[in-house]
mmCIF file of C-alpha atoms in Angstrom:
data_model
loop_
_atom_site.group_PDB
_atom_site.id
_atom_site.type_symbol
_atom_site.label_atom_id
_atom_site.label_comp_id
_atom_site.label_asym_id
_atom_site.label_seq_id
_atom_site.Cartn_x
_atom_site.Cartn_y
_atom_site.Cartn_z
ATOM 1 C CA MET A 27 96.658 159.474 103.100
ATOM 2 C CA ILE A 28 99.617 161.908 103.541
ATOM 3 C CA SER A 29 99.731 165.069 101.566
ATOM 4 C CA VAL A 30 103.345 166.075 100.818
ATOM 5 C CA ILE A 31 103.510 169.818 100.109
ATOM 6 C CA VAL A 32 106.589 171.090 98.029
ATOM 7 C CA PRO A 33 106.746 174.968 97.456
ATOM 8 C CA VAL A 34 108.702 175.287 94.149
ATOM 9 C CA TYR A 35 110.530 178.501 93.007
ATOM 10 C CA ASN A 36 113.393 178.518 90.517
ATOM 11 C CA VAL A 37 114.941 175.199 91.662
ATOM 12 C CA GLU A 38 115.384 173.294 88.569
ATOM 13 C CA LYS A 39 118.852 172.332 89.521
ATOM 14 C CA TYR A 40 117.498 170.403 92.452
ATOM 15 C CA LEU A 41 113.906 169.668 91.789
ATOM 16 C CA GLU A 42 114.114 166.351 90.155
ATOM 17 C CA GLU A 43 116.209 164.893 92.974
ATOM 18 C CA CYS A 44 113.484 166.181 95.386
ATOM 19 C CA ILE A 45 110.497 164.803 93.444
ATOM 20 C CA GLU A 46 112.132 161.446 92.839
ATOM 21 C CA SER A 47 113.047 160.987 96.509
ATOM 22 C CA ILE A 48 109.184 161.604 97.504
ATOM 23 C CA ILE A 49 107.849 159.349 94.603
ATOM 24 C CA ASN A 50 110.045 156.539 95.813
ATOM 25 C CA GLN A 51 108.842 156.595 99.315
ATOM 26 C CA THR A 52 108.119 153.071 100.846
ATOM 27 C CA HIS A 53 104.938 154.596 102.378
ATOM 28 C CA SER A 54 103.014 155.039 99.051
ATOM 29 C CA ASP A 55 99.643 156.306 100.246
ATOM 30 C CA ILE A 56 100.462 159.803 99.444
ATOM 31 C CA GLU A 57 99.482 162.924 97.289
ATOM 32 C CA ILE A 58 102.320 165.187 96.142
ATOM 33 C CA ILE A 59 101.347 168.854 95.899
ATOM 34 C CA LEU A 60 103.849 170.731 93.899
ATOM 35 C CA VAL A 61 103.250 174.568 94.322
ATOM 36 C CA ASP A 62 104.974 176.547 91.431
ATOM 37 C CA ASP A 63 105.242 179.904 93.032
ATOM 38 C CA GLY A 64 105.759 181.822 89.701
ATOM 39 C CA SER A 65 109.034 180.219 88.777
ATOM 40 C CA THR A 66 110.816 181.898 86.020
ATOM 41 C CA ASP A 67 113.052 178.952 85.205
ATOM 42 C CA ASN A 68 112.123 175.492 83.884
ATOM 43 C CA SER A 69 110.753 174.332 87.457
ATOM 44 C CA GLY A 70 107.055 174.777 86.311
ATOM 45 C CA ALA A 71 107.420 172.524 83.301
ATOM 46 C CA LEU A 72 109.372 169.863 85.342
ATOM 47 C CA CYS A 73 106.447 169.854 87.732
ATOM 48 C CA ASP A 74 103.932 169.354 84.878
ATOM 49 C CA GLU A 75 106.187 166.722 83.346
ATOM 50 C CA TYR A 76 106.235 164.685 86.589
ATOM 51 C CA ALA A 77 102.443 165.111 86.966
ATOM 52 C CA GLY A 78 102.067 163.426 83.654
ATOM 53 C CA LYS A 79 104.149 160.480 84.871
ATOM 54 C CA ASP A 80 102.621 159.950 88.464
ATOM 55 C CA SER A 81 98.802 160.262 89.100
ATOM 56 C CA ARG A 82 99.630 161.192 92.781
ATOM 57 C CA ILE A 83 101.192 164.265 91.839
ATOM 58 C CA ARG A 84 99.086 167.522 91.468
ATOM 59 C CA VAL A 85 100.621 170.853 90.268
ATOM 60 C CA ILE A 86 99.426 174.347 91.289
ATOM 61 C CA HIS A 87 100.841 177.095 89.281
ATOM 62 C CA LYS A 88 100.476 180.616 91.005
ATOM 63 C CA GLU A 89 101.774 184.224 90.992
ATOM 64 C CA ASN A 90 104.975 184.519 93.038
ATOM 65 C CA GLY A 91 103.918 185.136 96.664
ATOM 66 C CA GLY A 92 106.830 183.783 98.617
ATOM 67 C CA LEU A 93 107.406 180.568 100.674
ATOM 68 C CA SER A 94 104.536 181.159 103.280
ATOM 69 C CA ASP A 95 102.036 181.831 100.458
ATOM 70 C CA ALA A 96 103.038 178.680 98.595
ATOM 71 C CA ARG A 97 102.706 176.675 101.652
ATOM 72 C CA ASN A 98 99.374 178.051 102.643
ATOM 73 C CA CYS A 99 98.140 177.345 99.036
ATOM 74 C CA GLY A 100 99.288 173.777 99.237
ATOM 75 C CA MET A 101 97.585 173.290 102.721
ATOM 76 C CA ARG A 102 94.259 174.643 101.253
ATOM 77 C CA ALA A 103 94.493 172.143 98.520
ATOM 78 C CA ALA A 104 95.566 169.024 100.551
ATOM 79 C CA LYS A 105 93.208 166.082 100.736
ATOM 80 C CA GLY A 106 95.090 164.017 103.170
ATOM 81 C CA GLU A 107 94.473 163.668 106.830
ATOM 82 C CA ILE A 108 98.282 164.125 107.356
ATOM 83 C CA ILE A 109 100.443 166.947 106.137
ATOM 84 C CA SER A 110 104.186 167.049 105.436
ATOM 85 C CA PHE A 111 106.262 169.853 103.982
ATOM 86 C CA VAL A 112 109.323 169.206 101.891
ATOM 87 C CA ASP A 113 111.686 172.158 100.761
ATOM 88 C CA SER A 114 112.347 171.710 96.932
ATOM 89 C CA ASP A 115 116.063 171.837 97.324
ATOM 90 C CA ASP A 116 116.089 169.095 99.900
ATOM 91 C CA TYR A 117 115.368 165.329 99.529
ATOM 92 C CA LEU A 118 114.281 162.331 101.601
ATOM 93 C CA SER A 119 115.509 158.916 102.592
ATOM 94 C CA PRO A 120 113.092 156.327 101.068
ATOM 95 C CA PHE A 121 111.979 155.516 104.676
ATOM 96 C CA PHE A 122 111.271 159.199 105.700
ATOM 97 C CA LEU A 123 107.339 158.922 105.589
ATOM 98 C CA GLU A 124 107.139 155.306 106.727
ATOM 99 C CA VAL A 125 109.222 156.030 109.878
ATOM 100 C CA MET A 126 107.412 159.147 110.717
ATOM 101 C CA TYR A 127 104.029 157.641 110.099
ATOM 102 C CA GLU A 128 104.809 154.663 112.157
ATOM 103 C CA ALA A 129 105.837 156.750 115.021
ATOM 104 C CA MET A 130 102.659 158.728 114.649
ATOM 105 C CA MET A 131 100.223 155.784 114.501
ATOM 106 C CA ASN A 132 102.037 153.715 117.322
ATOM 107 C CA GLY A 133 101.867 156.567 119.726
ATOM 108 C CA ASN A 134 98.550 158.112 118.700
ATOM 109 C CA CYS A 135 100.392 161.435 118.141
ATOM 110 C CA ASP A 136 99.196 164.635 116.676
ATOM 111 C CA ILE A 137 102.582 165.577 115.456
ATOM 112 C CA VAL A 138 105.902 163.964 114.733
ATOM 113 C CA ALA A 139 109.124 165.903 114.657
ATOM 114 C CA LEU A 140 112.664 164.891 113.473
ATOM 115 C CA LYS A 141 115.234 165.737 116.070
ATOM 116 C CA SER A 142 117.790 166.760 113.415
ATOM 117 C CA ALA A 143 118.494 166.495 109.651
ATOM 118 C CA CYS A 144 121.517 165.393 107.565
ATOM 119 C CA GLU A 145 122.936 168.662 106.768
ATOM 120 C CA PHE A 146 125.136 169.090 103.625
ATOM 121 C CA TRP A 147 126.506 171.902 101.516
ATOM 122 C CA ASP A 148 125.275 172.587 97.989
ATOM 123 C CA GLY A 149 127.749 170.729 95.700
ATOM 124 C CA ASP A 150 128.532 167.994 98.161
ATOM 125 C CA ILE A 151 126.960 164.611 98.582
ATOM 126 C CA CYS A 152 124.754 163.782 101.544
ATOM 127 C CA SER A 153 126.338 160.489 102.558
ATOM 128 C CA GLU A 154 124.646 160.119 105.972
ATOM 129 C CA LEU A 155 120.992 159.305 104.859
ATOM 130 C CA SER A 156 119.867 155.958 106.360
ATOM 131 C CA THR A 157 119.653 152.845 104.285
ATOM 132 C CA CYS A 158 117.918 150.900 106.963
ATOM 133 C CA GLU A 159 114.143 151.353 107.798
ATOM 134 C CA ASN A 160 114.520 150.211 111.309
ATOM 135 C CA ASP A 161 117.478 152.448 112.217
ATOM 136 C CA TYR A 162 115.736 155.017 114.289
ATOM 137 C CA LYS A 163 114.628 155.908 117.877
ATOM 138 C CA VAL A 164 111.418 157.463 119.031
ATOM 139 C CA LYS A 165 110.624 159.394 122.190
ATOM 140 C CA TYR A 166 106.911 160.175 123.093
ATOM 141 C CA CYS A 167 106.062 163.261 125.023
ATOM 142 C CA SER A 168 103.367 165.888 125.318
ATOM 143 C CA THR A 169 103.225 168.630 122.621
ATOM 144 C CA ILE A 170 104.144 171.144 125.462
ATOM 145 C CA GLU A 171 107.452 169.343 126.054
ATOM 146 C CA ALA A 172 108.084 168.940 122.446
ATOM 147 C CA THR A 173 107.499 172.822 121.902
ATOM 148 C CA ARG A 174 109.968 173.437 124.896
ATOM 149 C CA GLN A 175 112.580 171.251 123.167
ATOM 150 C CA MET A 176 111.921 173.092 119.985
ATOM 151 C CA PHE A 177 112.234 176.620 121.557
ATOM 152 C CA TYR A 178 115.584 175.537 123.011
ATOM 153 C CA MET A 179 116.512 174.292 119.659
ATOM 154 C CA LYS A 180 117.037 170.696 120.566
ATOM 155 C CA ILE A 181 114.800 169.638 117.794
ATOM 156 C CA LEU A 182 114.296 171.467 114.512
ATOM 157 C CA THR A 183 112.007 174.633 114.187
ATOM 158 C CA GLY A 184 111.442 174.344 110.462
ATOM 159 C CA ALA A 185 108.126 173.355 109.045
ATOM 160 C CA PRO A 186 109.785 170.438 107.061
ATOM 161 C CA PHE A 187 111.088 167.624 109.020
ATOM 162 C CA LYS A 188 107.498 166.744 110.444
ATOM 163 C CA LEU A 189 104.249 165.029 110.125
ATOM 164 C CA TYR A 190 101.215 166.974 111.222
ATOM 165 C CA LYS A 191 97.537 165.686 111.715
ATOM 166 C CA LYS A 192 95.766 168.046 109.409
ATOM 167 C CA TYR A 193 93.330 169.193 111.920
ATOM 168 C CA ILE A 194 96.027 170.834 114.162
ATOM 169 C CA LEU A 195 96.801 173.192 111.343
ATOM 170 C CA ASN A 196 93.205 174.399 111.081
ATOM 171 C CA GLY A 197 93.250 178.217 111.410
ATOM 172 C CA ILE A 198 97.056 178.388 111.105
ATOM 173 C CA GLU A 199 98.747 180.016 108.208
ATOM 174 C CA PHE A 200 102.333 180.933 107.555
ATOM 175 C CA PRO A 201 102.550 184.681 107.662
ATOM 176 C CA TYR A 202 102.682 186.363 104.263
ATOM 177 C CA GLY A 203 106.056 188.090 103.294
ATOM 178 C CA TYR A 204 107.800 187.275 106.466
ATOM 179 C CA TYR A 205 111.278 185.818 106.850
ATOM 180 C CA TYR A 206 111.728 183.341 109.802
ATOM 181 C CA GLU A 207 108.205 182.340 109.100
ATOM 182 C CA ASP A 208 108.830 178.929 110.672
ATOM 183 C CA VAL A 209 109.581 180.426 113.967
ATOM 184 C CA ALA A 210 106.374 182.422 113.831
ATOM 185 C CA THR A 211 104.224 179.312 113.044
ATOM 186 C CA THR A 212 105.436 175.837 113.915
ATOM 187 C CA TYR A 213 105.043 176.282 117.604
ATOM 188 C CA LYS A 214 101.345 177.058 117.066
ATOM 189 C CA ALA A 215 100.751 173.684 115.379
ATOM 190 C CA PHE A 216 102.506 171.931 118.426
ATOM 191 C CA LEU A 217 100.301 173.703 120.883
ATOM 192 C CA ALA A 218 97.090 172.749 118.934
ATOM 193 C CA GLY A 219 97.739 169.062 119.657
ATOM 194 C CA LYS A 220 98.372 166.890 122.656
ATOM 195 C CA LYS A 221 100.727 164.162 122.082
ATOM 196 C CA ALA A 222 104.078 164.305 120.073
ATOM 197 C CA ALA A 223 106.794 161.966 118.989
ATOM 198 C CA ILE A 224 110.396 163.006 118.480
ATOM 199 C CA VAL A 225 112.337 160.845 115.957
ATOM 200 C CA GLU A 226 116.031 160.477 115.939
ATOM 201 C CA ALA A 227 116.945 159.221 112.447
ATOM 202 C CA ASN A 228 118.964 160.156 109.466
ATOM 203 C CA ILE A 229 116.082 160.449 106.882
ATOM 204 C CA TYR A 230 115.865 164.060 105.767
ATOM 205 C CA ALA A 231 118.730 165.543 103.588
ATOM 206 C CA TYR A 232 118.838 169.238 104.213
ATOM 207 C CA ARG A 233 120.859 171.284 101.622
ATOM 208 C CA LYS A 234 122.834 174.403 102.930
ATOM 209 C CA ARG A 235 123.024 177.154 100.256
ATOM 210 C CA MET A 236 124.893 180.258 100.673
ATOM 211 C CA ASP A 237 122.394 181.972 98.385
ATOM 212 C CA SER A 238 119.409 181.002 100.585
ATOM 213 C CA ILE A 239 117.132 183.667 101.980
ATOM 214 C CA ILE A 240 118.576 183.492 105.420
ATOM 215 C CA ARG A 241 122.123 183.509 104.351
ATOM 216 C CA GLN A 242 121.633 186.313 101.973
ATOM 217 C CA LYS A 243 122.966 189.763 102.749
ATOM 218 C CA PHE A 244 120.822 191.852 105.111
ATOM 219 C CA SER A 245 117.713 193.347 103.791
ATOM 220 C CA GLU A 246 114.981 195.095 105.752
ATOM 221 C CA LYS A 247 112.655 192.184 105.141
ATOM 222 C CA LYS A 248 114.507 190.327 107.889
ATOM 223 C CA LEU A 249 113.079 192.856 110.292
ATOM 224 C CA SER A 250 110.047 190.587 110.371
ATOM 225 C CA ALA A 251 112.096 188.984 113.297
ATOM 226 C CA LEU A 252 111.097 191.867 115.294
ATOM 227 C CA LYS A 253 107.366 191.234 114.882
ATOM 228 C CA ILE A 254 107.975 187.570 115.533
ATOM 229 C CA PHE A 255 109.770 188.273 118.639
ATOM 230 C CA ASP A 256 106.823 190.096 120.223
ATOM 231 C CA GLU A 257 104.145 187.617 118.846
ATOM 232 C CA VAL A 258 105.907 184.449 120.318
ATOM 233 C CA ILE A 259 106.622 185.832 123.839
ATOM 234 C CA ASN A 260 103.079 187.439 124.015
ATOM 235 C CA ASN A 261 101.250 184.384 122.756
ATOM 236 C CA GLN A 262 98.585 183.485 125.272
ATOM 237 C CA LYS A 263 98.990 179.693 124.739
ATOM 238 C CA VAL A 264 102.713 179.940 125.244
ATOM 239 C CA GLN A 265 102.298 181.662 128.450
ATOM 240 C CA GLU A 266 99.467 179.306 129.765
ATOM 241 C CA ALA A 267 101.667 176.271 128.899
ATOM 242 C CA GLY A 268 104.586 177.724 131.024
ATOM 243 C CA LEU A 269 106.797 178.027 127.841
ATOM 244 C CA LEU A 270 107.563 181.752 128.231
ATOM 245 C CA GLN A 271 111.192 181.270 129.340
ATOM 246 C CA ALA A 272 111.749 178.735 126.646
ATOM 247 C CA ALA A 273 110.220 181.074 123.947
ATOM 248 C CA LYS A 274 112.439 183.842 124.989
ATOM 249 C CA MET A 275 115.510 181.705 124.348
ATOM 250 C CA ARG A 276 114.313 180.945 120.802
ATOM 251 C CA VAL A 277 113.486 184.550 119.805
ATOM 252 C CA TYR A 278 116.825 185.786 121.398
ATOM 253 C CA SER A 279 118.768 183.488 119.173
ATOM 254 C CA MET A 280 116.833 184.499 115.968
ATOM 255 C CA LEU A 281 117.098 188.213 116.646
ATOM 256 C CA PHE A 282 120.743 188.156 117.696
ATOM 257 C CA SER A 283 121.513 186.550 114.237
ATOM 258 C CA VAL A 284 119.595 189.334 112.560
ATOM 259 C CA PHE A 285 121.569 191.838 114.729
ATOM 260 C CA LEU A 286 124.885 190.463 113.310
ATOM 261 C CA GLN A 287 123.659 190.850 109.748
ATOM 262 C CA VAL A 288 122.916 194.545 110.033
ATOM 263 C CA PRO A 289 125.507 196.634 108.078
ATOM 264 C CA GLU A 290 127.651 198.512 110.660
ATOM 265 C CA ASN A 291 126.902 201.968 109.155
ATOM 266 C CA ASN A 292 123.225 201.442 109.764
ATOM 267 C CA ARG A 293 123.209 202.458 113.498
ATOM 268 C CA ARG A 294 119.528 203.236 113.524
ATOM 269 C CA LEU A 295 118.578 199.565 112.941
ATOM 270 C CA GLN A 296 121.293 198.172 115.065
ATOM 271 C CA LYS A 297 119.848 200.211 117.971
ATOM 272 C CA ILE A 298 116.401 199.053 117.323
ATOM 273 C CA ILE A 299 117.263 195.512 117.349
ATOM 274 C CA TRP A 300 119.645 195.994 120.380
ATOM 275 C CA GLU A 301 116.955 197.628 122.504
ATOM 276 C CA LYS A 302 114.731 194.537 121.908
ATOM 277 C CA LEU A 303 117.555 192.094 122.773
ATOM 278 C CA LYS A 304 118.110 193.787 125.901
ATOM 279 C CA THR A 305 114.560 193.120 127.317
ATOM 280 C CA VAL A 306 115.529 189.361 127.470
ATOM 281 C CA ARG A 307 119.263 189.055 127.941
ATOM 282 C CA LEU A 308 118.886 188.593 131.672
ATOM 283 C CA ASP A 309 116.437 185.740 131.191
ATOM 284 C CA VAL A 310 118.945 184.143 128.891
ATOM 285 C CA ILE A 311 121.775 184.436 131.317
ATOM 286 C CA GLN A 312 119.744 183.250 134.315
ATOM 287 C CA ASP A 313 118.006 180.346 132.668
ATOM 288 C CA ASN A 314 118.939 177.251 134.619
ATOM 289 C CA SER A 315 117.127 174.730 132.664
ATOM 290 C CA GLY A 316 120.401 173.134 131.312
ATOM 291 C CA LEU A 317 118.877 173.533 127.758
ATOM 292 C CA VAL A 318 120.301 176.879 126.784
ATOM 293 C CA ARG A 319 122.802 176.882 123.987
ATOM 294 C CA ARG A 320 126.135 177.967 125.255
ATOM 295 C CA LYS A 321 126.620 180.575 122.505
ATOM 296 C CA ASN A 322 123.370 182.285 123.538
ATOM 297 C CA LYS A 323 124.458 182.732 126.977
ATOM 298 C CA TYR A 324 127.868 184.046 125.802
ATOM 299 C CA ALA A 325 125.996 186.609 123.662
ATOM 300 C CA ALA A 326 123.871 187.723 126.376
ATOM 301 C CA ILE A 327 126.815 188.118 128.782
ATOM 302 C CA MET A 328 128.891 190.090 125.988
ATOM 303 C CA SER A 329 125.919 192.364 125.529
ATOM 304 C CA PHE A 330 126.583 193.976 128.966
ATOM 305 C CA LEU A 331 129.851 195.250 127.381
ATOM 306 C CA GLY A 332 128.027 197.293 124.937
ATOM 307 C CA MET A 333 126.437 196.958 121.558
ATOM 308 C CA ASP A 334 129.535 197.407 119.491
ATOM 309 C CA ILE A 335 131.720 194.807 121.504
ATOM 310 C CA ALA A 336 128.849 192.368 121.363
ATOM 311 C CA ASN A 337 128.586 192.793 117.788
ATOM 312 C CA TYR A 338 132.328 192.411 117.181
ATOM 313 C CA PHE A 339 132.737 189.246 119.094
ATOM 314 C CA GLY A 340 129.400 187.947 117.785
ATOM 315 C CA LYS A 341 130.740 188.065 114.297
ATOM 316 C CA LYS A 342 133.997 186.455 115.292
ATOM 317 C CA LEU A 343 132.119 183.597 116.769
ATOM 318 C CA GLY A 344 129.332 183.980 114.119
ATOM 319 C CA GLN A 345 127.038 181.587 112.463
ATOM 320 C CA LYS A 346 128.355 181.660 108.943
ATOM 321 C CA GLY A 347 128.084 178.261 107.395
ATOM 322 C CA THR A 348 125.734 176.957 110.025
ATOM 323 C CA ILE A 349 121.999 175.908 109.672
ATOM 324 C CA ILE A 350 119.725 178.629 111.095
ATOM 325 C CA ARG A 351 116.613 176.868 112.288
#
């Protein structure tokens, strides 16, 4: 059985579409855990309404603790041997679980990851979702290689878009109160397994919202990226797996994005982040793997012209409107 965990917080506008897409999966041996994280709109009532219609749905109502806390709560409650996360403003192709499950079983994998999602702006229609269950490609590899691909952002970092054997999540929790919690966590699950599958298919609809946490105006909560930066590159398993260089690429990309969001009049925070970025900029420039994103190399090169110039050109070439994974 697959346990599908859906954190829910004030998403009544999107929730029915999300739940319906999970209910209607062609792989039906599932439980759906809706974690109402203290919603103040009609989301909690909608969850209860769906639980009354489908016996596979369980609802957990809890005080607001944030996305990480809701996911952790769902994992503790999960009864399935396989875990999947779905964000409550996204939705799935009917074949999402079937395709991912078959890839997991056929390759005897511990984790299956989508290479990319079908991105669409809120208010638009996602027209790219696959209507054919056989329209996909699978590549099998070690979890170390899959982690390398993820650090270089060749596959998605986010906790959704994946299937996990439950045992590889043992002892792993999403960090409470962090932003960029997926960057802090997902690689740990990968490195707890041995074999991975990377699936190329249009089976997950990712909704881009300008009011999402990552795209909101800067708040000091985003400084959790500084802690994540250190935690990832100092992780012993990352180092033992020979992934330090790749890890530096991922955290550089994350932290440079935060740097560009800091208000220009907050020189203190700009300098704190800047000094951290400087510790790995040479690694970014000298990386010859062929996997580094060009804009990351450009950002690292520009940094030698000074903080203000790098900030100016970084914003000119910025990430507004792109998916930050």
